[in-house]
Structures are given as structure tokens and as C-alpha cells.
């Protein structure tokens, strides 16, 4: 099979860590490195088979966890924002934008709100790496077996009382 052929080629997990740092860490976290904009990948090797990891990289929009589905917002004054909903109450919407910034938008100011049906992860991300780098990344991700710590309990999602 195709997967057996890829596995036979093997990869270098340490080299794959460098590829992860360059290509994935802006949105994904492994251990204590990276961002939480996309799913935490500390245990991806335990949660997904190698073939599923491969599919997630090549076709990121096929299966999107709802909590990582981006939302586009246009405010009444024409400001356009796109991010992950990290908090919401009757008065306010909190969006996680790039670089970990959270924007709080009064709901009265929201003119358009639309959930995005495609992944925020770029398609063909693998085009930015050589075949060997891709195999190294796959090896690195498949080796990740550590369940990430749960978020602190009792902390309000909206950041307010």
C-alpha cells in the first residue's frame, strides 16, 4: 500500500521537529512550544494513525473539530475579523486572532457573523517542504504520545465573571 511504502522510507523525528517549528508551530502546540490556535499535537501519535496524520496535513478541511472552526465577523463600522470563538455571552463575542491576541466585540456591533467551513490550516502546506522533510515531520508527529494538560478548571471561558 501507499502508506506501507511511506513507512518503509522512514523519517528522522529530530529533523521533523525542525520542520514542525518552521511550518506548524505558529498554530499548533507540542509540549510547551507553539500556539493553541489549532489542535494541540502533543498526543497526536496516540490519537491518530499515521495515515490519519498524513490526511490531516494534506487535506486539512476534510475533518475539522468544531472548536477549531474559524468565524468571520464584520462589524457595523466595517471592520473585518477572523478567528476562533473562545468566549461568548449575551453582550460580547471573544475571538482568538493570530499571535494569541483576543478581540472582544460587543454583540451590538456585529453586522455579519459566519462560521467558516474550511480549515484555517493552509492546503498544500507540504509544498513548502521537501519529500524528506515531509517524512521527517510525519515521523515527529507520529512519535507525539503525551496527553496535554487540561485547561485550568473553573476559569471562565469569556475571561469575565
GROMACS .gro file of C-alpha atoms in nm, residues 22-140:
model
  119
   22UNK     CA    1   0.918   2.621   1.090
   23UNK     CA    2   0.585   2.516   0.938
   24UNK     CA    3   0.340   2.425   1.216
   25UNK     CA    4   0.431   2.591   1.545
   26UNK     CA    5   0.261   2.924   1.462
   27UNK     CA    6  -0.076   2.747   1.509
   28UNK     CA    7  -0.008   2.414   1.683
   29UNK     CA    8   0.149   2.323   2.015
   30UNK     CA    9   0.366   2.024   2.111
   31UNK     CA   10   0.466   2.013   2.474
   32UNK     CA   11   0.538   2.367   2.588
   33UNK     CA   12   0.622   2.504   2.241
   34UNK     CA   13   0.388   2.657   1.988
   35UNK     CA   14   0.046   2.822   1.980
   36UNK     CA   15  -0.303   2.694   2.065
   37UNK     CA   16  -0.473   2.832   1.752
   38UNK     CA   17  -0.513   2.478   1.614
   39UNK     CA   18  -0.540   2.146   1.794
   40UNK     CA   19  -0.266   2.061   2.044
   41UNK     CA   20  -0.049   1.792   1.883
   42UNK     CA   21   0.131   1.669   2.195
   43UNK     CA   22  -0.060   1.339   2.176
   44UNK     CA   23  -0.138   1.324   1.804
   45UNK     CA   24   0.059   1.000   1.765
   46UNK     CA   25  -0.166   0.839   2.025
   47UNK     CA   26  -0.493   0.983   1.887
   48UNK     CA   27  -0.438   0.930   1.514
   49UNK     CA   28  -0.287   0.659   1.297
   50UNK     CA   29  -0.001   0.768   1.070
   51UNK     CA   30  -0.238   0.761   0.773
   52UNK     CA   31  -0.478   0.999   0.953
   53UNK     CA   32  -0.192   1.237   1.037
   54UNK     CA   33  -0.092   1.232   0.670
   55UNK     CA   34  -0.451   1.305   0.561
   56UNK     CA   35  -0.478   1.590   0.815
   57UNK     CA   36  -0.170   1.758   0.667
   58UNK     CA   37  -0.263   1.703   0.303
   59UNK     CA   38  -0.639   1.766   0.335
   60UNK     CA   39  -0.692   1.983   0.646
   61UNK     CA   40  -1.054   2.072   0.563
   62UNK     CA   41  -1.181   1.713   0.548
   63UNK     CA   42  -1.230   1.677   0.925
   64UNK     CA   43  -1.239   1.993   1.137
   65UNK     CA   44  -1.307   1.982   1.509
   66UNK     CA   45  -1.590   2.235   1.557
   67UNK     CA   46  -1.397   2.426   1.823
   68UNK     CA   47  -1.125   2.499   1.565
   69UNK     CA   48  -1.366   2.624   1.300
   70UNK     CA   49  -1.290   2.988   1.227
   71UNK     CA   50  -1.561   3.253   1.244
   72UNK     CA   51  -1.564   3.563   1.027
   73UNK     CA   52  -1.714   3.879   1.173
   74UNK     CA   53  -1.786   4.214   1.009
   75UNK     CA   54  -1.873   4.496   1.248
   76UNK     CA   55  -2.123   4.774   1.180
   77UNK     CA   56  -1.831   5.011   1.116
   78UNK     CA   57  -1.686   4.776   0.850
   79UNK     CA   58  -1.405   4.611   1.049
   80UNK     CA   59  -1.347   4.251   0.930
   81UNK     CA   60  -1.208   3.992   1.172
   82UNK     CA   61  -1.148   3.620   1.152
   83UNK     CA   62  -1.065   3.393   1.444
   84UNK     CA   63  -1.176   3.122   1.683
   85UNK     CA   64  -1.466   3.190   1.920
   86UNK     CA   65  -1.312   3.149   2.266
   87UNK     CA   66  -1.586   3.314   2.467
   88UNK     CA   67  -1.938   3.441   2.426
   89UNK     CA   68  -2.213   3.576   2.644
   90UNK     CA   69  -2.528   3.778   2.581
   91UNK     CA   70  -2.333   4.103   2.535
   92UNK     CA   71  -1.995   4.010   2.388
   93UNK     CA   72  -1.810   3.780   2.149
   94UNK     CA   73  -1.441   3.699   2.209
   95UNK     CA   74  -1.234   3.597   1.906
   96UNK     CA   75  -0.885   3.448   1.926
   97UNK     CA   76  -0.690   3.606   1.643
   98UNK     CA   77  -0.339   3.521   1.524
   99UNK     CA   78  -0.043   3.553   1.765
  100UNK     CA   79  -0.269   3.476   2.062
  101UNK     CA   80  -0.448   3.813   2.063
  102UNK     CA   81  -0.811   3.807   2.181
  103UNK     CA   82  -1.053   4.066   2.042
  104UNK     CA   83  -1.370   4.133   2.240
  105UNK     CA   84  -1.655   4.256   2.020
  106UNK     CA   85  -1.982   4.391   2.161
  107UNK     CA   86  -2.259   4.183   2.001
  108UNK     CA   87  -2.447   4.504   1.920
  109UNK     CA   88  -2.157   4.593   1.686
  110UNK     CA   89  -2.168   4.262   1.491
  111UNK     CA   90  -2.328   4.307   1.149
  112UNK     CA   91  -2.225   3.974   0.992
  113UNK     CA   92  -2.115   3.654   1.166
  114UNK     CA   93  -2.030   3.345   0.962
  115UNK     CA   94  -1.868   3.018   1.057
  116UNK     CA   95  -1.608   2.912   0.801
  117UNK     CA   96  -1.647   2.563   0.654
  118UNK     CA   97  -1.281   2.524   0.558
  119UNK     CA   98  -0.980   2.482   0.783
  120UNK     CA   99  -0.763   2.778   0.877
  121UNK     CA  100  -0.470   2.547   0.804
  122UNK     CA  101  -0.336   2.613   0.454
  123UNK     CA  102  -0.397   2.348   0.189
  124UNK     CA  103  -0.077   2.204   0.036
  125UNK     CA  104   0.134   2.305   0.335
  126UNK     CA  105   0.355   2.013   0.232
  127UNK     CA  106   0.452   2.206  -0.084
  128UNK     CA  107   0.672   2.424   0.139
  129UNK     CA  108   0.888   2.124   0.234
  130UNK     CA  109   1.095   1.861   0.054
  131UNK     CA  110   0.981   1.498   0.043
  132UNK     CA  111   1.240   1.410   0.308
  133UNK     CA  112   1.123   1.695   0.533
  134UNK     CA  113   0.763   1.578   0.497
  135UNK     CA  114   0.863   1.224   0.605
  136UNK     CA  115   1.060   1.372   0.897
  137UNK     CA  116   0.756   1.576   1.004
  138UNK     CA  117   0.532   1.269   0.982
  139UNK     CA  118   0.782   1.074   1.196
  140UNK     CA  119   0.797   1.355   1.454
   0.00000   0.00000   0.00000
